Amino acid sequence: MKYDVIVVGGGHAGCEAALACARMNKKTLLITSNIKNIADMACNPSIGGSAKGIVVREIDALGGEMGKNADKSLIQIKMLNNAKGPAVQALRAQVDKIKYPQEMIKTLQNQDNLTVVEKMVEKLIVDNNIIKGIITTDNKEYLSKVVILTTGTYMKSSIMIGSIRKKEGPHGEKTSDGLSTNLKELGFKIIRLKTGTPQRIDKNTIDYNVTRIENGDNVYRSFSYDNKYYYDINKQVPCHLIYTTKETHKIIKENLNKSSMYGGLDDIEGVGPRYCPSIEDKIVRFSDKERHQIFLEPESIYLDDIYIQGFSTSMPHDIQEKMVKSLPGLENAKILKYAYAIEYDAIYPTQLKQTLETKLIENLYAAGQINGTSGYEEAACQGLMAAINACLKLDNKEPFILKRNEAYIGVLIDDLVTKGVSDPYRLLTSRAEYRLLLRHDNADERLREYGYNFGLVDEDKYKKYLEKKNKINEITNILKAKKITPKKDINEYLISIGTTPLRDSTTLYDLLKRPEIRINHLRKFIEIDYDNEIIEQVVINNKYEGYILKSSKEAKKIMDLDNKRIPINIDYDKIHNLASEAKQKLNEIRPTSIGQASRISGVNPADISLIMIHMKRYFNDK
């Protein structure tokens, strides 16, 4: 049977890719080695977090599924960095690891144009550098116009605990060897990466009296702009905070040579995540720190499992027992699942176009951890973007490339294809130059129109977005139109709420700019009957207006550089005085614009000037 699109892998990237392709009216096959592991949360039982929570909102704004599914499955939710500015605020939810995949499987099963098959892919069918389909391990062929690889950590994966290495996936499943070998044979540069996961312990064996409780927020929140709440705000399951002890550090230091990473195994090639290190790494790299934060997180309302966040390790089981029991409140803890490290193959991501199509094989796309990223959210957004671009290409339409000032998704993909990776990539707010533009509250304003145009956002949701947008403009115009004057009663009121009296007349919009003024203070002068979501965005736009305008101007300069296209056939070797490193990087990455070229490591401003001079000559000669 022939399909328009085959998606290989049923993780978070694969689910988004398969659903998006099917919803864009493409006959789609999702092929996965184990249907039970679809949308599996093999590591942390959470969705969102710093920057990542905004990515989930962006996925939802574009018409993706992760936010909706997380809302259906959450057991606790909170807004991070609530006391800080809006540029760094993001949602994070504890998600039920049993319910989340169940809900996603239901969604997949009810989706038109989508077939799910349980098999493992052995190799790709390629003809004249164009993808034609896949061959499974039982030697069956499935043909398609497009293939999207979302294999996660399953390519030549191996589990490592102490001096033991097992060739298997996260849950002991069979690993995929053939596909990785096939990609090498096709000319791809394959890299070896590593990640890990901590222990799960029995919640009934914890002494919670010595822990600090971490509750969810006391206001209803959702990732999805549908704003449906599936949870009882008063029945959120708490997390708990503890810290490592001197005894913990002593046990780790004394047994460091038994860790897979520090002597237990001598054949480790994979590089671990810099921003999510194992507890051994923390103790070694941050030896001056007397203690490290550890969060005890519930995995499911159907399980007794508690996830020890921040305590991943590759120590042998007996050492893990000592380590866990050295933590406050866990002296009698029962380990239900031991921690481990996992090593796996990935594609070096500079071999991808900005559409996530591979440069070597036409119509072959890659998304998720196969591209060198870490995290469910980073994977999901890549799956969605690969799918959109694959469908657009099949329809002979222009590609969809998000700019760095449009979305964290744009930052992530640009970083991958332009800079490559040295360790599993994790999205951080610090990676975004224009994070004040890429806020939690305005993802729909930035991306909803795109999702609607692609057919991923239906008419009702789009109308709801337009209504919200109109109400934001409405209240903004009311605030700008309504003036107050320095009358005695008005100034007495202003003094009573802790702000200086007026000397001249002013608009409520300008009054709201004062740091001490809240929107509720203005209810004395006008009726404000709008949803909190709308009021929140009006207030942010008002109080940060100057900063937002400044960021927008700076972003426009970069956009101008991104709009200066570089001819695909430019010969960098013919550009005189271009640095050797610059030539090597430019030939490898083949940037599509001056803006992208300027972000390549090893390409300096002098090199950019030489390229621009060469381009002027190139176009004049034409």
XYZ file of C-alpha atoms in Angstrom:
622
model
C 0.000 0.000 0.000
C 1.245 3.500 -0.809
C 0.954 6.496 1.505
C 1.563 10.210 1.152
C 3.549 10.273 4.402
C 5.117 7.619 6.619
C 6.058 8.682 10.158
C 8.605 6.379 11.808
C 8.309 6.392 15.601
C 5.382 6.988 17.966
C 6.951 9.325 20.515
C 6.002 12.962 21.022
C 7.479 14.066 17.692
C 5.869 11.174 15.834
C 2.398 11.816 17.295
C 2.438 15.494 16.308
C 3.814 14.686 12.849
C 1.258 11.961 12.129
C -1.721 13.994 13.349
C -0.682 17.134 11.453
C -0.154 15.255 8.176
C -3.505 13.485 8.492
C -5.268 16.755 9.339
C -3.671 18.370 6.280
C -5.448 15.682 4.221
C -2.475 13.426 3.580
C -2.836 9.658 3.721
C -0.541 8.923 6.656
C 1.034 5.837 8.215
C 2.463 5.961 11.725
C 4.763 2.980 12.202
C 6.056 2.236 15.690
C 7.844 -0.672 17.332
C 5.388 -0.838 20.242
C 1.910 0.721 20.216
C 1.850 0.598 24.031
C 4.764 3.059 24.072
C 3.066 5.723 21.947
C 3.533 9.163 23.591
C 5.487 7.455 26.363
C 6.918 9.620 29.125
C 10.053 7.562 29.624
C 11.718 10.168 31.802
C 10.213 13.131 33.663
C 6.424 12.939 34.289
C 5.952 16.578 33.332
C 5.135 18.845 30.401
C 6.392 22.417 30.131
C 8.913 24.304 32.219
C 11.110 27.299 31.519
C 10.859 28.121 27.759
C 9.400 24.635 27.166
C 5.993 25.672 28.500
C 5.903 28.454 25.912
C 6.759 25.909 23.208
C 3.700 23.875 24.246
C 1.566 27.027 23.875
C 3.115 27.579 20.425
C 2.326 23.993 19.425
C -1.273 24.581 20.485
C -1.492 27.919 18.653
C -0.393 26.139 15.456
C -3.002 23.428 15.926
C -0.866 20.720 17.525
C -1.968 18.248 20.198
C 0.506 18.311 23.100
C -1.128 21.145 25.059
C -4.622 19.698 24.756
C -3.386 16.269 25.791
C -1.448 17.659 28.752
C -4.561 19.536 29.933
C -6.554 16.282 29.866
C -3.878 14.450 31.858
C -2.400 16.898 34.357
C -2.392 16.291 38.096
C -0.726 19.572 39.058
C 0.023 22.810 37.206
C 1.770 26.059 38.052
C 3.182 29.164 36.423
C 6.961 29.313 36.858
C 8.707 32.630 37.599
C 5.412 34.295 38.476
C 7.237 36.935 40.518
C 9.474 37.815 37.571
C 8.767 39.518 34.263
C 6.497 38.041 31.556
C 9.475 37.180 29.318
C 10.451 34.253 31.560
C 7.065 33.058 32.798
C 6.019 29.604 31.599
C 3.642 26.830 32.608
C 4.826 23.511 33.989
C 2.512 20.600 34.753
C 2.911 17.259 36.446
C 1.225 14.943 33.969
C -0.188 11.497 34.611
C 2.159 9.156 32.717
C -0.603 6.534 32.397
C -3.356 8.852 31.194
C -1.233 10.996 28.835
C -0.407 8.164 26.377
C -3.923 6.747 26.709
C -5.432 10.078 25.643
C -2.952 10.443 22.767
C -3.673 6.923 21.492
C -7.418 7.736 21.524
C -6.737 10.864 19.473
C -4.648 8.927 16.954
C -7.234 6.160 16.648
C -10.035 8.677 15.984
C -8.093 10.640 13.363
C -9.159 10.315 9.735
C -6.455 9.612 7.096
C -4.240 7.939 9.719
C -3.213 4.278 10.053
C -1.071 2.983 12.930
C 1.071 -0.147 12.427
C 3.250 -1.920 15.014
C 6.543 -2.840 13.321
C 10.209 -1.878 13.433
C 11.837 -0.160 10.475
C 15.044 -1.739 9.178
C 15.989 0.552 6.316
C 14.854 3.251 3.910
C 13.962 2.816 0.258
C 15.921 5.460 -1.646
C 16.086 5.912 -5.409
C 18.368 8.533 -6.947
C 18.589 10.358 -3.576
C 14.792 10.556 -3.264
C 12.912 8.723 -0.508
C 10.425 6.118 -1.730
C 9.414 4.372 1.486
C 10.638 2.029 4.207
C 11.373 -1.667 4.756
C 10.488 -3.258 8.101
C 12.434 -5.969 9.923
C 10.027 -8.608 8.535
C 11.102 -7.474 5.044
C 7.795 -5.817 4.176
C 7.851 -2.664 2.019
C 5.705 0.410 2.680
C 5.863 3.050 -0.049
C 5.336 6.786 0.365
C 6.126 10.197 -1.079
C 7.563 11.446 2.237
C 9.155 9.796 5.281
C 9.530 11.571 8.641
C 11.983 9.924 11.065
C 11.101 10.408 14.746
C 13.010 7.503 16.311
C 13.769 9.141 19.665
C 16.451 7.297 21.649
C 15.921 3.933 19.946
C 18.655 3.966 17.270
C 21.387 1.592 18.479
C 20.403 2.400 22.052
C 21.988 0.779 25.068
C 21.193 1.008 28.761
C 24.123 1.521 31.155
C 24.173 0.792 34.875
C 27.575 0.590 36.566
C 29.742 -1.810 34.549
C 26.729 -3.359 32.787
C 25.648 -2.414 29.269
C 22.471 -3.818 27.718
C 21.430 -3.320 24.097
C 17.847 -2.215 24.660
C 15.507 0.768 24.779
C 14.142 2.640 27.837
C 11.736 -0.124 28.879
C 13.848 -3.087 27.846
C 12.508 -3.105 24.280
C 14.439 -4.175 21.220
C 16.662 -1.417 19.864
C 16.783 -0.320 16.225
C 20.178 -1.184 14.720
C 19.426 -1.450 11.029
C 18.098 2.065 10.469
C 21.141 3.756 12.001
C 23.482 1.606 9.893
C 21.411 2.405 6.812
C 21.613 6.159 7.462
C 25.404 5.889 7.702
C 25.501 3.984 4.414
C 23.455 6.769 2.825
C 26.150 9.254 3.843
C 24.746 10.792 7.025
C 27.062 11.878 9.825
C 25.826 9.991 12.882
C 26.689 11.153 16.405
C 26.422 9.362 19.737
C 24.491 11.059 22.553
C 23.534 10.108 26.094
C 20.827 10.908 28.588
C 19.594 9.349 31.788
C 16.740 8.971 34.238
C 16.522 8.730 38.048
C 14.965 6.159 40.363
C 11.262 5.719 41.013
C 10.384 5.051 44.629
C 7.271 3.922 46.521
C 5.353 6.976 47.766
C 4.263 5.042 50.874
C 7.879 4.687 52.076
C 8.622 8.451 52.223
C 8.648 10.529 55.409
C 6.996 13.712 54.127
C 7.421 15.521 57.466
C 10.988 16.509 56.567
C 10.128 17.695 53.038
C 8.839 21.050 51.785
C 5.504 20.772 50.017
C 5.221 22.220 46.498
C 1.588 22.756 45.532
C 0.018 23.707 42.225
C -1.372 27.191 41.606
C -4.673 28.209 43.190
C -6.052 29.561 39.899
C -7.095 27.411 36.950
C -4.529 27.220 34.147
C -4.270 25.441 30.804
C -1.704 24.977 28.061
C -4.335 25.002 25.332
C -6.093 28.142 24.173
C -9.299 26.100 24.357
C -9.145 26.890 28.094
C -10.860 23.659 29.119
C -10.122 22.527 32.670
C -10.206 18.798 33.322
C -8.911 18.901 36.897
C -10.167 19.891 40.325
C -8.074 22.803 41.529
C -8.423 21.608 45.133
C -7.314 18.047 44.350
C -3.961 18.692 42.680
C -1.300 16.237 43.806
C 1.629 18.007 45.500
C 5.341 17.627 44.825
C 7.946 17.827 47.599
C 11.359 19.464 47.807
C 14.398 18.036 49.594
C 18.178 18.478 49.263
C 21.173 16.198 48.979
C 23.214 15.756 52.155
C 26.910 15.523 52.995
C 26.408 11.766 53.237
C 24.976 11.703 49.686
C 28.044 13.502 48.357
C 30.378 11.240 50.334
C 28.777 8.046 48.925
C 29.004 9.357 45.354
C 32.630 10.496 45.651
C 33.733 7.217 47.216
C 32.055 5.169 44.463
C 32.611 7.433 41.471
C 34.674 4.805 39.641
C 31.652 2.463 39.714
C 29.492 4.879 37.730
C 29.229 4.012 34.023
C 30.247 7.586 33.253
C 33.282 7.675 35.538
C 35.019 4.338 35.050
C 32.363 1.642 35.208
C 32.435 1.370 31.402
C 35.376 2.287 29.198
C 33.581 2.323 25.830
C 31.186 5.240 26.332
C 31.014 7.551 23.325
C 27.831 9.521 24.014
C 27.870 13.069 25.337
C 25.359 13.778 28.098
C 23.052 16.811 28.467
C 24.878 19.863 29.803
C 21.748 21.385 31.360
C 20.340 18.208 32.896
C 23.420 16.443 34.305
C 23.503 13.279 36.380
C 23.957 13.657 40.121
C 27.556 12.406 39.700
C 28.208 15.219 37.219
C 26.749 17.772 39.614
C 28.944 16.594 42.483
C 32.092 16.654 40.293
C 31.401 19.830 38.311
C 29.978 21.846 41.193
C 32.180 20.563 44.002
C 31.846 23.875 45.866
C 28.103 23.335 46.388
C 27.173 21.739 49.692
C 23.769 20.536 48.480
C 21.564 20.187 45.398
C 17.790 20.472 44.997
C 15.819 17.259 44.601
C 12.103 17.210 43.788
C 9.842 14.277 44.594
C 7.275 14.183 41.784
C 4.197 11.934 41.457
C 4.083 9.963 38.190
C 0.405 8.983 38.159
C -2.706 8.822 40.306
C -2.848 5.138 39.296
C 0.675 4.333 40.555
C 2.647 4.549 43.777
C 5.721 5.705 41.833
C 7.515 8.910 42.809
C 10.105 10.298 40.402
C 13.276 11.666 42.081
C 13.869 14.696 39.872
C 17.512 15.793 39.798
C 18.926 12.423 40.860
C 19.649 10.618 37.576
C 22.656 8.305 37.778
C 24.380 5.317 36.204
C 25.641 3.894 39.515
C 25.191 0.144 40.277
C 22.003 -0.818 42.099
C 23.642 -1.347 45.499
C 25.190 2.140 45.413
C 21.867 3.631 44.301
C 20.253 2.097 47.381
C 22.765 3.906 49.628
C 22.421 7.167 47.687
C 18.623 7.211 47.908
C 18.570 6.320 51.610
C 20.976 9.211 52.338
C 18.333 11.731 51.280
C 16.066 13.377 53.902
C 12.782 11.517 54.246
C 13.967 8.610 52.097
C 15.817 6.644 54.764
C 13.309 3.794 54.389
C 12.461 4.356 50.732
C 11.702 1.373 48.523
C 13.111 1.674 44.990
C 10.561 0.494 42.405
C 12.768 1.200 39.383
C 16.490 1.892 39.348
C 18.121 4.795 37.532
C 20.108 4.251 34.340
C 21.890 6.078 31.533
C 21.030 5.498 27.884
C 23.269 5.978 24.865
C 21.869 6.282 21.332
C 22.571 7.423 17.771
C 21.411 10.720 16.284
C 21.823 12.663 13.042
C 24.136 15.665 13.236
C 21.497 18.384 12.651
C 23.428 20.684 10.289
C 22.568 18.036 7.679
C 18.992 19.353 7.804
C 17.368 22.242 6.002
C 15.376 24.794 7.996
C 12.279 22.821 7.008
C 13.779 19.736 8.755
C 14.106 17.993 5.406
C 17.479 16.286 5.085
C 19.921 17.752 2.593
C 21.131 14.352 1.409
C 17.808 12.638 0.677
C 14.896 14.543 -0.836
C 11.539 14.228 0.982
C 13.185 12.600 4.006
C 12.541 14.613 7.186
C 13.779 14.139 10.745
C 12.279 15.407 14.014
C 12.903 15.051 17.730
C 15.760 13.420 19.605
C 17.130 11.960 16.361
C 18.121 15.595 15.626
C 20.097 15.913 18.850
C 17.514 17.505 21.135
C 16.324 16.546 24.602
C 12.824 16.855 26.024
C 9.287 15.996 25.009
C 8.419 19.580 24.061
C 11.413 20.096 21.747
C 10.530 16.808 20.045
C 6.833 17.593 19.635
C 7.363 20.983 18.016
C 9.824 19.512 15.518
C 7.356 16.783 14.606
C 4.705 19.403 13.932
C 7.042 21.593 11.850
C 8.405 18.667 9.820
C 4.847 17.566 9.064
C 3.676 21.026 7.997
C 6.662 21.449 5.690
C 6.324 17.956 4.237
C 2.657 18.592 3.394
C 3.395 22.021 1.956
C 6.067 20.503 -0.268
C 3.684 17.799 -1.472
C 1.226 20.589 -2.353
C 3.968 22.584 -4.161
C 3.667 25.453 -1.667
C 6.284 27.664 -0.038
C 8.007 26.206 3.055
C 7.076 27.321 6.566
C 10.094 28.657 8.452
C 9.515 30.410 11.759
C 11.910 33.270 12.487
C 13.733 33.694 15.769
C 11.510 36.641 16.699
C 8.312 34.690 15.937
C 8.603 31.628 18.161
C 10.841 29.583 20.438
C 10.250 26.872 17.842
C 12.059 29.106 15.343
C 14.948 29.607 17.777
C 15.269 25.854 18.369
C 15.283 24.826 14.702
C 17.610 27.646 13.667
C 20.053 26.696 16.444
C 20.012 23.041 15.381
C 20.514 23.478 11.641
C 22.886 26.445 11.930
C 25.056 25.617 14.942
C 24.725 21.855 15.350
C 24.996 20.221 18.779
C 27.742 18.955 21.053
C 25.318 17.508 23.618
C 21.535 16.952 23.736
C 20.031 20.374 23.015
C 17.729 21.871 25.602
C 15.691 24.996 24.968
C 16.322 27.836 27.438
C 14.940 31.385 27.626
C 18.526 32.643 27.349
C 18.799 31.177 23.842
C 16.167 33.638 22.557
C 17.378 37.158 21.780
C 13.793 38.456 21.684
C 12.200 36.568 24.555
C 10.020 39.551 25.483
C 8.316 39.067 22.117
C 8.003 35.283 22.644
C 5.821 35.238 25.721
C 3.445 32.691 27.214
C 0.466 35.039 26.809
C 0.832 35.907 23.112
C 1.624 32.602 21.344
C -1.792 32.706 19.653
C -1.198 36.259 18.445
C 2.094 35.121 16.911
C 1.041 31.790 15.397
C -2.729 31.187 15.292
C -3.086 32.656 11.804
C -0.523 30.169 10.463
C -2.324 27.213 12.034
C -5.633 28.336 10.556
C -4.149 28.795 7.076
C -2.665 25.267 7.202
C -6.043 23.782 8.133
C -4.828 22.727 11.606
C -7.010 25.237 13.498
C -10.734 24.949 12.854
C -13.175 27.793 12.198
C -14.573 27.918 15.747
C -11.130 28.176 17.361
C -10.062 30.792 14.846
C -13.184 32.886 15.513
C -12.513 32.643 19.247
C -8.982 33.939 18.618
C -10.297 36.857 16.513
C -12.802 37.738 19.245
C -10.007 37.769 21.822
C -7.874 39.953 19.575
C -10.764 42.390 19.062
C -11.395 42.624 22.802
C -7.701 43.364 23.461
C -7.871 46.204 20.917
C -11.204 47.363 22.363
C -10.023 47.718 25.945
C -6.714 49.258 24.796
C -8.619 51.916 22.829
C -10.919 52.589 25.794
C -7.918 53.144 28.067
C -6.298 55.469 25.523
C -9.504 57.456 25.005
C -10.535 57.918 28.639
C -8.860 60.923 30.274
C -8.807 61.954 33.908
C -7.945 65.411 35.228
C -6.204 66.592 38.421
C -9.420 67.120 40.384
C -9.313 66.969 44.171
C -11.279 63.713 44.522
C -9.221 62.004 41.810
C -5.897 63.024 43.358
C -7.068 61.936 46.804
C -7.911 58.549 45.337
C -4.508 58.282 43.610
C -2.709 59.136 46.865
C -4.801 56.511 48.695
C -3.624 53.763 46.326
C 0.046 54.720 46.710
C 0.747 56.754 43.594
C 1.521 60.423 42.994
C -1.312 62.879 42.242
C -1.846 64.339 38.781
C -0.579 67.726 37.689
C -2.020 67.507 34.192
C -4.738 65.477 32.569
C -3.704 61.984 31.468
C -5.205 58.939 29.824
C -5.882 55.785 31.783
C -3.503 54.045 29.390
C -0.628 56.286 30.497
C -1.678 56.048 34.140
C -1.522 52.240 33.905
C 2.132 52.515 32.890
C 3.011 53.510 36.456
C 4.607 50.456 38.161
C 2.372 50.734 41.247
C -0.884 50.925 39.267
C -2.876 47.749 38.672
C -5.796 47.297 36.300
C -8.170 46.997 39.283
C -7.273 50.552 40.301
C -8.837 51.799 37.066
C -12.233 50.264 37.798
C -13.086 53.476 39.656
C -13.077 55.295 36.314
C -14.369 52.725 33.805
C -16.139 49.380 33.735
C -13.674 46.570 32.943
C -15.677 43.436 32.224
C -13.177 41.249 30.371
C -11.627 37.819 30.920
C -8.404 37.665 32.932
C -6.538 36.341 29.877
C -7.444 39.471 27.891
C -6.688 41.864 30.747
C -3.318 40.159 31.329
C -2.238 40.726 27.732
C -3.408 44.353 27.744
C -1.431 45.039 30.916
C 1.750 43.380 29.594
C 1.499 45.281 26.299
C 1.036 48.501 28.253
C 3.690 48.200 30.930
C 6.358 46.751 28.635
C 5.458 48.815 25.565
C 8.828 50.573 25.319
C 10.818 47.362 25.685
C 8.567 45.542 23.211
C 9.000 48.293 20.606
C 12.776 48.242 21.112
C 12.919 44.450 20.710
C 10.719 44.659 17.608
C 13.069 47.194 16.000
C 16.108 45.039 16.785
C 14.331 41.981 15.410
C 13.518 43.840 12.186
C 17.236 44.416 11.566
C 17.875 40.684 11.873
C 14.855 39.932 9.675
C 16.325 42.202 7.018
C 19.467 40.042 7.045
C 17.346 36.881 6.949
C 15.565 38.250 3.903
C 18.874 38.623 2.037
C 18.930 35.256 0.334
C 22.184 33.496 -0.536
C 22.160 31.664 -3.894
C 22.114 27.906 -3.371
C 24.969 27.428 -5.853
C 27.336 30.038 -4.387
C 30.975 28.862 -4.422
C 32.531 29.916 -1.119
C 35.958 28.743 -2.280
C 35.967 31.557 -4.837
C 35.438 34.305 -2.255
C 38.874 35.885 -1.731
C 40.164 36.377 1.840
C 37.350 34.325 3.400
C 38.717 32.569 6.510
C 39.406 28.845 6.132
C 37.128 27.934 9.053
C 34.357 30.082 7.581
C 34.670 28.321 4.203
C 34.495 24.911 5.856
C 31.421 25.794 7.943
C 29.633 27.592 5.098
C 30.175 24.679 2.712
C 28.913 22.251 5.350
C 25.789 24.164 6.415
C 24.965 25.978 3.136
C 23.030 28.835 4.816
C 20.040 30.166 2.901
C 20.409 33.786 4.045
C 22.934 36.311 5.300
C 21.180 36.222 8.669
C 21.645 32.469 9.015
C 25.262 32.715 7.845
C 25.977 35.331 10.530
C 24.816 32.901 13.246
C 27.192 30.104 12.236
C 29.946 29.491 14.788
C 33.293 30.337 13.170
C 31.858 32.831 10.675
C 32.786 36.358 11.805
C 31.510 39.814 10.694
C 34.456 40.255 8.279
C 33.441 37.012 6.532
C 29.842 38.237 6.243
C 31.024 41.473 4.628
C 33.037 39.511 2.053
C 30.025 37.298 1.259
C 27.806 40.355 0.746
C 30.357 41.961 -1.593
C 30.615 38.711 -3.541
C 26.806 38.509 -3.798
C 26.593 42.032 -5.237
C 29.033 41.004 -7.953
C 27.132 37.751 -8.472
C 23.815 39.523 -9.053
C 25.418 42.270 -11.175
C 26.928 39.603 -13.417
C 23.479 38.078 -13.783
